[in-house]
Amino acid sequence: MAALVGVGMAGRCLGQQHQNLKPVVLSTQWAGVPMKKNKKMVSPGRKGQWCFEGDLAFLASSGFRVKKPWISSVFVRAASQSSSFSQLVSPAQEPLAGTGARVSRIGSEFRVTKETSVEINIDLDGNGICDCDTGIPFLDHMLDQLAAHGLFDLRVKAKGDTHIDDHHTNEDVALALGTALLRALGDRKGICRFGDFTAPLDEALVHVVLDLSGRPHLSSNLEIPTQRVGNYDTQLVEHFFQSLVNTSGMTLHICQLSGENSHHIIEATFKAFARALRQATEHDERRRGSIPSSKGVLSRA
């Protein structure tokens, strides 16, 4: 068994301050995947903090997917605490065209403006793990619903001018999430494309239908009776979905069938959206990896 070391973009993605660090080993033991010959290979048993994009692409081509996004500090922290590749990679969920291997469906986005700084990672084939801190507690609660009911692994870290209000942070989190979703979907080969789910929460009932068509559109008839839930401005709910639609290239219809409690209406919306998105991103085995469009392409263009 040997450890794999490479050269790539991780240091650049993590910032100027890391450019002088030498590439070292994430871990040393993983079975069933051939090692590339490399003069920089080191002895088994050594553990380090860095792995580079080229190495992880090689893992993907060998039938593994990275559990943690590699262009994020969370991956570095996970790597520094891990003693084996088995803690960082696992069989992926998407078939690699022409092979029996599987590739990752992970998307990341870093969005920085004068108003906010947002980092998002999403794994479409996750386990519902959520690690979200947006500075807006109610939004964190809704993102937790998205991860838990969509079975996505979702990490969101955001800092914004919430001393003014939550508008900019709410918007930029949604824009970054849409972009990360777009990247995770790739060319959208083999997906079901459409999702349709109705979620109840006590007296509230919300129906969500979506199409990962590449064409952004939102229709919503939400009627939220109060201006705020806690400190969260309920006007931001529709703006969140409009922003997400704009960057992800999604057609989204939200239909409120009933509801009197503002919290229940919003939470039912996020739950229905999560389940519909899960349906749309899942694989249709009968398609055998083909693009679900009579035009042969699904894109933002």
PDB file of C-alpha atoms in Angstrom:
ATOM      1  CA  MET A   1       0.000   0.000   0.000  1.00  0.00           C
ATOM      2  CA  ALA A   2       1.254   3.453  -0.821  1.00  0.00           C
ATOM      3  CA  ALA A   3       0.160   7.028  -0.405  1.00  0.00           C
ATOM      4  CA  LEU A   4      -0.707   9.253  -3.302  1.00  0.00           C
ATOM      5  CA  VAL A   5       0.633  12.777  -3.559  1.00  0.00           C
ATOM      6  CA  GLY A   6      -0.116  15.217  -6.336  1.00  0.00           C
ATOM      7  CA  VAL A   7       0.027  18.792  -7.481  1.00  0.00           C
ATOM      8  CA  GLY A   8      -3.115  20.813  -7.981  1.00  0.00           C
ATOM      9  CA  MET A   9      -5.225  23.832  -7.110  1.00  0.00           C
ATOM     10  CA  ALA A  10      -6.216  23.250  -3.494  1.00  0.00           C
ATOM     11  CA  GLY A  11      -3.727  25.724  -2.087  1.00  0.00           C
ATOM     12  CA  ARG A  12      -4.831  28.416  -4.526  1.00  0.00           C
ATOM     13  CA  CYS A  13      -8.483  27.796  -3.749  1.00  0.00           C
ATOM     14  CA  LEU A  14      -7.839  28.056  -0.035  1.00  0.00           C
ATOM     15  CA  GLY A  15      -6.047  31.362  -0.334  1.00  0.00           C
ATOM     16  CA  GLN A  16      -2.791  33.152  -0.868  1.00  0.00           C
ATOM     17  CA  GLN A  17      -1.563  32.291   2.612  1.00  0.00           C
ATOM     18  CA  HIS A  18      -1.377  28.584   1.739  1.00  0.00           C
ATOM     19  CA  GLN A  19       0.617  28.823  -1.475  1.00  0.00           C
ATOM     20  CA  ASN A  20       3.952  28.041   0.162  1.00  0.00           C
ATOM     21  CA  LEU A  21       2.765  24.848   1.833  1.00  0.00           C
ATOM     22  CA  LYS A  22       4.154  21.632   0.408  1.00  0.00           C
ATOM     23  CA  PRO A  23       1.743  18.925  -0.725  1.00  0.00           C
ATOM     24  CA  VAL A  24       1.608  16.123   1.819  1.00  0.00           C
ATOM     25  CA  VAL A  25      -0.356  12.952   2.295  1.00  0.00           C
ATOM     26  CA  LEU A  26      -3.972  12.696   3.337  1.00  0.00           C
ATOM     27  CA  SER A  27      -3.731   9.038   4.268  1.00  0.00           C
ATOM     28  CA  THR A  28      -2.272   5.746   3.204  1.00  0.00           C
ATOM     29  CA  GLN A  29      -4.672   2.811   3.181  1.00  0.00           C
ATOM     30  CA  TRP A  30      -7.393   2.130   0.668  1.00  0.00           C
ATOM     31  CA  ALA A  31      -7.996  -1.098  -1.207  1.00  0.00           C
ATOM     32  CA  GLY A  32      -8.966  -1.943  -4.756  1.00  0.00           C
ATOM     33  CA  VAL A  33      -7.619   1.157  -6.509  1.00  0.00           C
ATOM     34  CA  PRO A  34      -4.294   1.100  -8.391  1.00  0.00           C
ATOM     35  CA  MET A  35      -1.729   3.741  -7.459  1.00  0.00           C
ATOM     36  CA  LYS A  36      -0.129   6.051  -9.974  1.00  0.00           C
ATOM     37  CA  LYS A  37       3.626   5.930 -10.153  1.00  0.00           C
ATOM     38  CA  ASN A  38       4.987   9.130  -8.717  1.00  0.00           C
ATOM     39  CA  LYS A  39       8.433  10.046  -7.476  1.00  0.00           C
ATOM     40  CA  LYS A  40       6.773  11.916  -4.632  1.00  0.00           C
ATOM     41  CA  MET A  41       5.073   8.845  -3.196  1.00  0.00           C
ATOM     42  CA  VAL A  42       5.900   8.316   0.467  1.00  0.00           C
ATOM     43  CA  SER A  43       5.903   5.483   2.923  1.00  0.00           C
ATOM     44  CA  PRO A  44       2.711   3.961   4.342  1.00  0.00           C
ATOM     45  CA  GLY A  45       1.628   5.223   7.715  1.00  0.00           C
ATOM     46  CA  ARG A  46       2.222   8.916   7.213  1.00  0.00           C
ATOM     47  CA  LYS A  47      -0.742  11.264   7.599  1.00  0.00           C
ATOM     48  CA  GLY A  48      -0.955  14.861   6.415  1.00  0.00           C
ATOM     49  CA  GLN A  49      -3.287  17.768   5.749  1.00  0.00           C
ATOM     50  CA  TRP A  50      -3.434  18.253   2.012  1.00  0.00           C
ATOM     51  CA  CYS A  51      -4.625  16.504  -1.078  1.00  0.00           C
ATOM     52  CA  PHE A  52      -4.860  18.032  -4.528  1.00  0.00           C
ATOM     53  CA  GLU A  53      -7.420  18.068  -7.276  1.00  0.00           C
ATOM     54  CA  GLY A  54      -5.477  15.759  -9.571  1.00  0.00           C
ATOM     55  CA  ASP A  55      -5.386  13.075  -6.912  1.00  0.00           C
ATOM     56  CA  LEU A  56      -9.098  13.323  -6.270  1.00  0.00           C
ATOM     57  CA  ALA A  57      -9.902  13.211  -9.980  1.00  0.00           C
ATOM     58  CA  PHE A  58      -7.899  10.003 -10.088  1.00  0.00           C
ATOM     59  CA  LEU A  59      -9.931   8.650  -7.188  1.00  0.00           C
ATOM     60  CA  ALA A  60     -13.149   9.532  -9.008  1.00  0.00           C
ATOM     61  CA  SER A  61     -12.000   7.812 -12.184  1.00  0.00           C
ATOM     62  CA  SER A  62     -11.229   4.733 -10.111  1.00  0.00           C
ATOM     63  CA  GLY A  63     -14.765   4.492  -8.802  1.00  0.00           C
ATOM     64  CA  PHE A  64     -14.630   6.521  -5.610  1.00  0.00           C
ATOM     65  CA  ARG A  65     -16.188   9.798  -4.580  1.00  0.00           C
ATOM     66  CA  VAL A  66     -14.848  12.304  -2.101  1.00  0.00           C
ATOM     67  CA  LYS A  67     -17.052  12.658   0.937  1.00  0.00           C
ATOM     68  CA  LYS A  68     -15.754  16.128   1.727  1.00  0.00           C
ATOM     69  CA  PRO A  69     -15.280  18.875  -0.877  1.00  0.00           C
ATOM     70  CA  TRP A  70     -11.590  19.292  -1.589  1.00  0.00           C
ATOM     71  CA  ILE A  71     -11.597  23.034  -2.245  1.00  0.00           C
ATOM     72  CA  SER A  72     -12.773  23.844   1.242  1.00  0.00           C
ATOM     73  CA  SER A  73     -11.159  24.266   4.613  1.00  0.00           C
ATOM     74  CA  VAL A  74     -13.574  21.663   5.973  1.00  0.00           C
ATOM     75  CA  PHE A  75     -11.873  19.074   3.766  1.00  0.00           C
ATOM     76  CA  VAL A  76      -8.465  20.080   5.113  1.00  0.00           C
ATOM     77  CA  ARG A  77      -9.716  19.755   8.673  1.00  0.00           C
ATOM     78  CA  ALA A  78     -11.272  16.377   7.943  1.00  0.00           C
ATOM     79  CA  ALA A  79      -8.095  15.236   6.244  1.00  0.00           C
ATOM     80  CA  SER A  80      -5.877  16.292   9.114  1.00  0.00           C
ATOM     81  CA  GLN A  81      -8.030  14.252  11.492  1.00  0.00           C
ATOM     82  CA  SER A  82      -8.252  11.163   9.307  1.00  0.00           C
ATOM     83  CA  SER A  83      -5.971   8.148   9.340  1.00  0.00           C
ATOM     84  CA  SER A  84      -7.263   6.367   6.268  1.00  0.00           C
ATOM     85  CA  PHE A  85      -8.783   7.149   2.895  1.00  0.00           C
ATOM     86  CA  SER A  86     -11.782   5.034   3.895  1.00  0.00           C
ATOM     87  CA  GLN A  87     -12.856   7.937   6.087  1.00  0.00           C
ATOM     88  CA  LEU A  88     -12.699  10.360   3.185  1.00  0.00           C
ATOM     89  CA  VAL A  89     -13.817   8.417   0.132  1.00  0.00           C
ATOM     90  CA  SER A  90     -16.515   5.860  -0.586  1.00  0.00           C
ATOM     91  CA  PRO A  91     -18.226   4.269  -3.577  1.00  0.00           C
ATOM     92  CA  ALA A  92     -19.988   7.034  -5.474  1.00  0.00           C
ATOM     93  CA  GLN A  93     -23.569   7.072  -6.691  1.00  0.00           C
ATOM     94  CA  GLU A  94     -23.403   8.095 -10.352  1.00  0.00           C
ATOM     95  CA  PRO A  95     -22.266   5.668 -13.085  1.00  0.00           C
ATOM     96  CA  LEU A  96     -19.242   6.792 -15.063  1.00  0.00           C
ATOM     97  CA  ALA A  97     -20.139   6.552 -18.752  1.00  0.00           C
ATOM     98  CA  GLY A  98     -18.645   3.488 -20.401  1.00  0.00           C
ATOM     99  CA  THR A  99     -17.350   1.947 -17.171  1.00  0.00           C
ATOM    100  CA  GLY A 100     -18.587   0.331 -14.020  1.00  0.00           C
ATOM    101  CA  ALA A 101     -17.072   3.137 -11.992  1.00  0.00           C
ATOM    102  CA  ARG A 102     -18.967   5.940 -10.335  1.00  0.00           C
ATOM    103  CA  VAL A 103     -18.192   9.632 -10.066  1.00  0.00           C
ATOM    104  CA  SER A 104     -18.996  12.326  -7.556  1.00  0.00           C
ATOM    105  CA  ARG A 105     -21.869  14.773  -7.672  1.00  0.00           C
ATOM    106  CA  ILE A 106     -20.485  17.468  -5.441  1.00  0.00           C
ATOM    107  CA  GLY A 107     -20.803  21.182  -6.100  1.00  0.00           C
ATOM    108  CA  SER A 108     -19.088  24.096  -4.394  1.00  0.00           C
ATOM    109  CA  GLU A 109     -19.387  27.847  -4.585  1.00  0.00           C
ATOM    110  CA  PHE A 110     -17.541  30.724  -2.944  1.00  0.00           C
ATOM    111  CA  ARG A 111     -19.326  34.039  -3.299  1.00  0.00           C
ATOM    112  CA  VAL A 112     -17.780  37.207  -1.921  1.00  0.00           C
ATOM    113  CA  THR A 113     -19.222  40.705  -2.240  1.00  0.00           C
ATOM    114  CA  LYS A 114     -18.914  43.908  -0.256  1.00  0.00           C
ATOM    115  CA  GLU A 115     -22.001  42.785   1.644  1.00  0.00           C
ATOM    116  CA  THR A 116     -21.485  39.059   2.215  1.00  0.00           C
ATOM    117  CA  SER A 117     -19.090  36.143   2.143  1.00  0.00           C
ATOM    118  CA  VAL A 118     -20.656  32.747   1.415  1.00  0.00           C
ATOM    119  CA  GLU A 119     -19.117  29.268   1.116  1.00  0.00           C
ATOM    120  CA  ILE A 120     -21.345  26.359   0.106  1.00  0.00           C
ATOM    121  CA  ASN A 121     -20.723  22.679  -0.584  1.00  0.00           C
ATOM    122  CA  ILE A 122     -23.459  20.220  -1.561  1.00  0.00           C
ATOM    123  CA  ASP A 123     -23.252  16.471  -2.144  1.00  0.00           C
ATOM    124  CA  LEU A 124     -26.320  15.212  -3.996  1.00  0.00           C
ATOM    125  CA  ASP A 125     -25.624  11.629  -2.915  1.00  0.00           C
ATOM    126  CA  GLY A 126     -25.204  12.344   0.760  1.00  0.00           C
ATOM    127  CA  ASN A 127     -26.878  11.219   3.953  1.00  0.00           C
ATOM    128  CA  GLY A 128     -28.741  14.340   5.008  1.00  0.00           C
ATOM    129  CA  ILE A 129     -25.894  15.863   6.987  1.00  0.00           C
ATOM    130  CA  CYS A 130     -26.231  19.608   7.510  1.00  0.00           C
ATOM    131  CA  ASP A 131     -23.564  21.996   8.768  1.00  0.00           C
ATOM    132  CA  CYS A 132     -25.024  25.458   8.256  1.00  0.00           C
ATOM    133  CA  ASP A 133     -24.244  28.776   9.870  1.00  0.00           C
ATOM    134  CA  THR A 134     -25.581  31.735   7.909  1.00  0.00           C
ATOM    135  CA  GLY A 135     -25.984  34.151  10.784  1.00  0.00           C
ATOM    136  CA  ILE A 136     -29.775  33.831  10.262  1.00  0.00           C
ATOM    137  CA  PRO A 137     -31.070  31.139  12.660  1.00  0.00           C
ATOM    138  CA  PHE A 138     -34.406  30.587  10.909  1.00  0.00           C
ATOM    139  CA  LEU A 139     -32.682  30.193   7.536  1.00  0.00           C
ATOM    140  CA  ASP A 140     -30.312  27.658   9.108  1.00  0.00           C
ATOM    141  CA  HIS A 141     -33.378  25.744  10.297  1.00  0.00           C
ATOM    142  CA  MET A 142     -34.827  25.703   6.770  1.00  0.00           C
ATOM    143  CA  LEU A 143     -31.521  24.604   5.221  1.00  0.00           C
ATOM    144  CA  ASP A 144     -31.503  21.756   7.718  1.00  0.00           C
ATOM    145  CA  GLN A 145     -34.889  20.693   6.323  1.00  0.00           C
ATOM    146  CA  LEU A 146     -33.449  20.796   2.795  1.00  0.00           C
ATOM    147  CA  ALA A 147     -30.546  18.538   3.744  1.00  0.00           C
ATOM    148  CA  ALA A 148     -32.522  16.132   5.927  1.00  0.00           C
ATOM    149  CA  HIS A 149     -35.436  15.548   3.558  1.00  0.00           C
ATOM    150  CA  GLY A 150     -33.442  15.738   0.329  1.00  0.00           C
ATOM    151  CA  LEU A 151     -30.705  13.470   1.712  1.00  0.00           C
ATOM    152  CA  PHE A 152     -28.104  15.984   0.597  1.00  0.00           C
ATOM    153  CA  ASP A 153     -24.938  16.666   2.560  1.00  0.00           C
ATOM    154  CA  LEU A 154     -24.947  20.437   2.849  1.00  0.00           C
ATOM    155  CA  ARG A 155     -22.394  22.807   4.306  1.00  0.00           C
ATOM    156  CA  VAL A 156     -23.076  26.541   4.343  1.00  0.00           C
ATOM    157  CA  LYS A 157     -20.927  29.176   6.009  1.00  0.00           C
ATOM    158  CA  ALA A 158     -21.951  32.792   5.530  1.00  0.00           C
ATOM    159  CA  LYS A 159     -21.145  36.160   7.007  1.00  0.00           C
ATOM    160  CA  GLY A 160     -23.066  39.245   5.983  1.00  0.00           C
ATOM    161  CA  ASP A 161     -24.347  42.653   6.921  1.00  0.00           C
ATOM    162  CA  THR A 162     -27.124  41.265   9.103  1.00  0.00           C
ATOM    163  CA  HIS A 163     -26.739  44.330  11.333  1.00  0.00           C
ATOM    164  CA  ILE A 164     -28.645  46.098   8.520  1.00  0.00           C
ATOM    165  CA  ASP A 165     -31.078  43.257   7.780  1.00  0.00           C
ATOM    166  CA  ASP A 166     -31.066  39.681   6.504  1.00  0.00           C
ATOM    167  CA  HIS A 167     -31.821  40.499   2.874  1.00  0.00           C
ATOM    168  CA  HIS A 168     -28.320  40.385   1.383  1.00  0.00           C
ATOM    169  CA  THR A 169     -27.237  37.244   3.235  1.00  0.00           C
ATOM    170  CA  ASN A 170     -30.500  35.423   2.459  1.00  0.00           C
ATOM    171  CA  GLU A 171     -30.139  36.308  -1.224  1.00  0.00           C
ATOM    172  CA  ASP A 172     -26.460  35.461  -1.574  1.00  0.00           C
ATOM    173  CA  VAL A 173     -26.823  32.120   0.217  1.00  0.00           C
ATOM    174  CA  ALA A 174     -29.558  31.202  -2.275  1.00  0.00           C
ATOM    175  CA  LEU A 175     -27.515  32.404  -5.267  1.00  0.00           C
ATOM    176  CA  ALA A 176     -24.488  30.397  -4.110  1.00  0.00           C
ATOM    177  CA  LEU A 177     -26.628  27.327  -3.400  1.00  0.00           C
ATOM    178  CA  GLY A 178     -28.090  27.475  -6.905  1.00  0.00           C
ATOM    179  CA  THR A 179     -24.611  27.699  -8.426  1.00  0.00           C
ATOM    180  CA  ALA A 180     -23.328  24.792  -6.312  1.00  0.00           C
ATOM    181  CA  LEU A 181     -26.348  22.725  -7.365  1.00  0.00           C
ATOM    182  CA  LEU A 182     -25.700  23.600 -11.009  1.00  0.00           C
ATOM    183  CA  ARG A 183     -22.116  22.367 -10.718  1.00  0.00           C
ATOM    184  CA  ALA A 184     -23.077  19.203  -8.861  1.00  0.00           C
ATOM    185  CA  LEU A 185     -25.573  18.288 -11.586  1.00  0.00           C
ATOM    186  CA  GLY A 186     -23.002  18.648 -14.362  1.00  0.00           C
ATOM    187  CA  ASP A 187     -24.490  17.739 -17.753  1.00  0.00           C
ATOM    188  CA  ARG A 188     -27.525  16.181 -15.987  1.00  0.00           C
ATOM    189  CA  LYS A 189     -27.121  12.835 -17.699  1.00  0.00           C
ATOM    190  CA  GLY A 190     -29.297  10.064 -16.339  1.00  0.00           C
ATOM    191  CA  ILE A 191     -31.260  12.145 -13.832  1.00  0.00           C
ATOM    192  CA  CYS A 192     -35.039  11.973 -13.461  1.00  0.00           C
ATOM    193  CA  ARG A 193     -35.170  15.737 -14.084  1.00  0.00           C
ATOM    194  CA  PHE A 194     -38.711  16.288 -12.712  1.00  0.00           C
ATOM    195  CA  GLY A 195     -39.800  16.363  -9.069  1.00  0.00           C
ATOM    196  CA  ASP A 196     -43.262  16.590  -7.536  1.00  0.00           C
ATOM    197  CA  PHE A 197     -44.071  16.468  -3.830  1.00  0.00           C
ATOM    198  CA  THR A 198     -46.754  17.673  -1.418  1.00  0.00           C
ATOM    199  CA  ALA A 199     -45.733  18.134   2.211  1.00  0.00           C
ATOM    200  CA  PRO A 200     -48.046  18.681   5.181  1.00  0.00           C
ATOM    201  CA  LEU A 201     -47.138  20.281   8.485  1.00  0.00           C
ATOM    202  CA  ASP A 202     -50.176  20.255  10.742  1.00  0.00           C
ATOM    203  CA  GLU A 203     -52.700  22.597   9.100  1.00  0.00           C
ATOM    204  CA  ALA A 204     -50.265  23.704   6.363  1.00  0.00           C
ATOM    205  CA  LEU A 205     -50.065  21.879   3.035  1.00  0.00           C
ATOM    206  CA  VAL A 206     -47.668  22.918   0.257  1.00  0.00           C
ATOM    207  CA  HIS A 207     -47.223  21.382  -3.188  1.00  0.00           C
ATOM    208  CA  VAL A 208     -43.924  21.801  -5.069  1.00  0.00           C
ATOM    209  CA  VAL A 209     -43.238  20.807  -8.677  1.00  0.00           C
ATOM    210  CA  LEU A 210     -39.862  21.414 -10.308  1.00  0.00           C
ATOM    211  CA  ASP A 211     -38.006  20.775 -13.539  1.00  0.00           C
ATOM    212  CA  LEU A 212     -34.204  20.829 -13.804  1.00  0.00           C
ATOM    213  CA  SER A 213     -34.639  22.181 -17.297  1.00  0.00           C
ATOM    214  CA  GLY A 214     -31.902  24.798 -17.415  1.00  0.00           C
ATOM    215  CA  ARG A 215     -34.591  27.488 -17.707  1.00  0.00           C
ATOM    216  CA  PRO A 216     -35.058  29.643 -14.585  1.00  0.00           C
ATOM    217  CA  HIS A 217     -38.658  30.338 -13.626  1.00  0.00           C
ATOM    218  CA  LEU A 218     -40.523  30.699 -10.329  1.00  0.00           C
ATOM    219  CA  SER A 219     -44.271  30.696  -9.762  1.00  0.00           C
ATOM    220  CA  SER A 220     -45.445  30.945  -6.152  1.00  0.00           C
ATOM    221  CA  ASN A 221     -48.738  31.670  -4.440  1.00  0.00           C
ATOM    222  CA  LEU A 222     -47.447  31.588  -0.856  1.00  0.00           C
ATOM    223  CA  GLU A 223     -49.596  33.604   1.516  1.00  0.00           C
ATOM    224  CA  ILE A 224     -47.692  33.943   4.781  1.00  0.00           C
ATOM    225  CA  PRO A 225     -49.913  35.716   7.306  1.00  0.00           C
ATOM    226  CA  THR A 226     -47.264  37.381   9.481  1.00  0.00           C
ATOM    227  CA  GLN A 227     -44.411  39.688   8.509  1.00  0.00           C
ATOM    228  CA  ARG A 228     -41.909  37.848  10.671  1.00  0.00           C
ATOM    229  CA  VAL A 229     -41.151  34.430  12.117  1.00  0.00           C
ATOM    230  CA  GLY A 230     -38.932  35.265  15.027  1.00  0.00           C
ATOM    231  CA  ASN A 231     -36.585  37.847  13.531  1.00  0.00           C
ATOM    232  CA  TYR A 232     -36.852  36.472   9.990  1.00  0.00           C
ATOM    233  CA  ASP A 233     -38.682  38.608   7.432  1.00  0.00           C
ATOM    234  CA  THR A 234     -41.130  36.266   5.712  1.00  0.00           C
ATOM    235  CA  GLN A 235     -40.863  38.277   2.465  1.00  0.00           C
ATOM    236  CA  LEU A 236     -37.425  36.707   2.120  1.00  0.00           C
ATOM    237  CA  VAL A 237     -38.850  33.205   1.550  1.00  0.00           C
ATOM    238  CA  GLU A 238     -39.974  33.869  -2.016  1.00  0.00           C
ATOM    239  CA  HIS A 239     -36.839  35.920  -2.667  1.00  0.00           C
ATOM    240  CA  PHE A 240     -34.721  32.955  -1.522  1.00  0.00           C
ATOM    241  CA  PHE A 241     -36.341  30.637  -4.060  1.00  0.00           C
ATOM    242  CA  GLN A 242     -36.201  33.243  -6.835  1.00  0.00           C
ATOM    243  CA  SER A 243     -32.465  33.667  -6.280  1.00  0.00           C
ATOM    244  CA  LEU A 244     -31.876  29.907  -6.199  1.00  0.00           C
ATOM    245  CA  VAL A 245     -33.884  29.448  -9.404  1.00  0.00           C
ATOM    246  CA  ASN A 246     -31.912  32.165 -11.182  1.00  0.00           C
ATOM    247  CA  THR A 247     -28.511  30.526 -10.712  1.00  0.00           C
ATOM    248  CA  SER A 248     -29.495  26.851 -10.837  1.00  0.00           C
ATOM    249  CA  GLY A 249     -31.551  27.032 -14.033  1.00  0.00           C
ATOM    250  CA  MET A 250     -34.603  25.460 -12.460  1.00  0.00           C
ATOM    251  CA  THR A 251     -38.306  25.795 -13.177  1.00  0.00           C
ATOM    252  CA  LEU A 252     -40.070  25.854  -9.814  1.00  0.00           C
ATOM    253  CA  HIS A 253     -43.759  26.012  -8.932  1.00  0.00           C
ATOM    254  CA  ILE A 254     -44.821  26.423  -5.294  1.00  0.00           C
ATOM    255  CA  CYS A 255     -48.516  26.070  -4.490  1.00  0.00           C
ATOM    256  CA  GLN A 256     -49.841  26.629  -0.981  1.00  0.00           C
ATOM    257  CA  LEU A 257     -52.962  24.516  -0.561  1.00  0.00           C
ATOM    258  CA  SER A 258     -53.678  25.460   3.040  1.00  0.00           C
ATOM    259  CA  GLY A 259     -52.057  26.963   6.101  1.00  0.00           C
ATOM    260  CA  GLU A 260     -52.506  29.507   8.856  1.00  0.00           C
ATOM    261  CA  ASN A 261     -49.274  29.356  10.845  1.00  0.00           C
ATOM    262  CA  SER A 262     -46.374  31.186   9.166  1.00  0.00           C
ATOM    263  CA  HIS A 263     -43.699  28.843  10.503  1.00  0.00           C
ATOM    264  CA  HIS A 264     -45.651  25.792   9.354  1.00  0.00           C
ATOM    265  CA  ILE A 265     -46.216  27.197   5.852  1.00  0.00           C
ATOM    266  CA  ILE A 266     -42.546  28.036   5.315  1.00  0.00           C
ATOM    267  CA  GLU A 267     -41.253  24.764   6.746  1.00  0.00           C
ATOM    268  CA  ALA A 268     -43.714  22.727   4.682  1.00  0.00           C
ATOM    269  CA  THR A 269     -42.454  24.628   1.613  1.00  0.00           C
ATOM    270  CA  PHE A 270     -38.824  23.728   2.276  1.00  0.00           C
ATOM    271  CA  LYS A 271     -39.703  20.107   3.031  1.00  0.00           C
ATOM    272  CA  ALA A 272     -41.719  19.753  -0.166  1.00  0.00           C
ATOM    273  CA  PHE A 273     -38.943  21.432  -2.135  1.00  0.00           C
ATOM    274  CA  ALA A 274     -36.352  19.081  -0.626  1.00  0.00           C
ATOM    275  CA  ARG A 275     -38.307  15.963  -1.556  1.00  0.00           C
ATOM    276  CA  ALA A 276     -39.089  17.223  -5.053  1.00  0.00           C
ATOM    277  CA  LEU A 277     -35.421  18.101  -5.633  1.00  0.00           C
ATOM    278  CA  ARG A 278     -34.391  14.688  -4.365  1.00  0.00           C
ATOM    279  CA  GLN A 279     -36.732  13.062  -6.916  1.00  0.00           C
ATOM    280  CA  ALA A 280     -35.423  15.227  -9.748  1.00  0.00           C
ATOM    281  CA  THR A 281     -31.734  14.601  -9.003  1.00  0.00           C
ATOM    282  CA  GLU A 282     -32.043  10.851  -8.537  1.00  0.00           C
ATOM    283  CA  HIS A 283     -30.971   8.509 -11.317  1.00  0.00           C
ATOM    284  CA  ASP A 284     -33.379   6.973 -13.780  1.00  0.00           C
ATOM    285  CA  GLU A 285     -31.812   3.577 -14.456  1.00  0.00           C
ATOM    286  CA  ARG A 286     -33.795   3.120 -17.678  1.00  0.00           C
ATOM    287  CA  ARG A 287     -32.091   6.156 -19.207  1.00  0.00           C
ATOM    288  CA  ARG A 288     -28.700   4.454 -18.994  1.00  0.00           C
ATOM    289  CA  GLY A 289     -26.911   7.762 -18.555  1.00  0.00           C
ATOM    290  CA  SER A 290     -28.660   9.658 -21.350  1.00  0.00           C
ATOM    291  CA  ILE A 291     -29.792  13.281 -21.021  1.00  0.00           C
ATOM    292  CA  PRO A 292     -33.520  13.481 -20.193  1.00  0.00           C
ATOM    293  CA  SER A 293     -34.440  15.839 -23.020  1.00  0.00           C
ATOM    294  CA  SER A 294     -35.681  15.336 -26.578  1.00  0.00           C
ATOM    295  CA  LYS A 295     -33.206  18.072 -27.557  1.00  0.00           C
ATOM    296  CA  GLY A 296     -30.322  16.067 -26.164  1.00  0.00           C
ATOM    297  CA  VAL A 297     -29.115  18.858 -23.894  1.00  0.00           C
ATOM    298  CA  LEU A 298     -30.101  20.519 -20.634  1.00  0.00           C
ATOM    299  CA  SER A 299     -28.233  23.708 -19.869  1.00  0.00           C
ATOM    300  CA  ARG A 300     -28.567  27.254 -18.623  1.00  0.00           C
ATOM    301  CA  ALA A 301     -28.147  28.564 -22.185  1.00  0.00           C
TER     302      ALA A 301
END
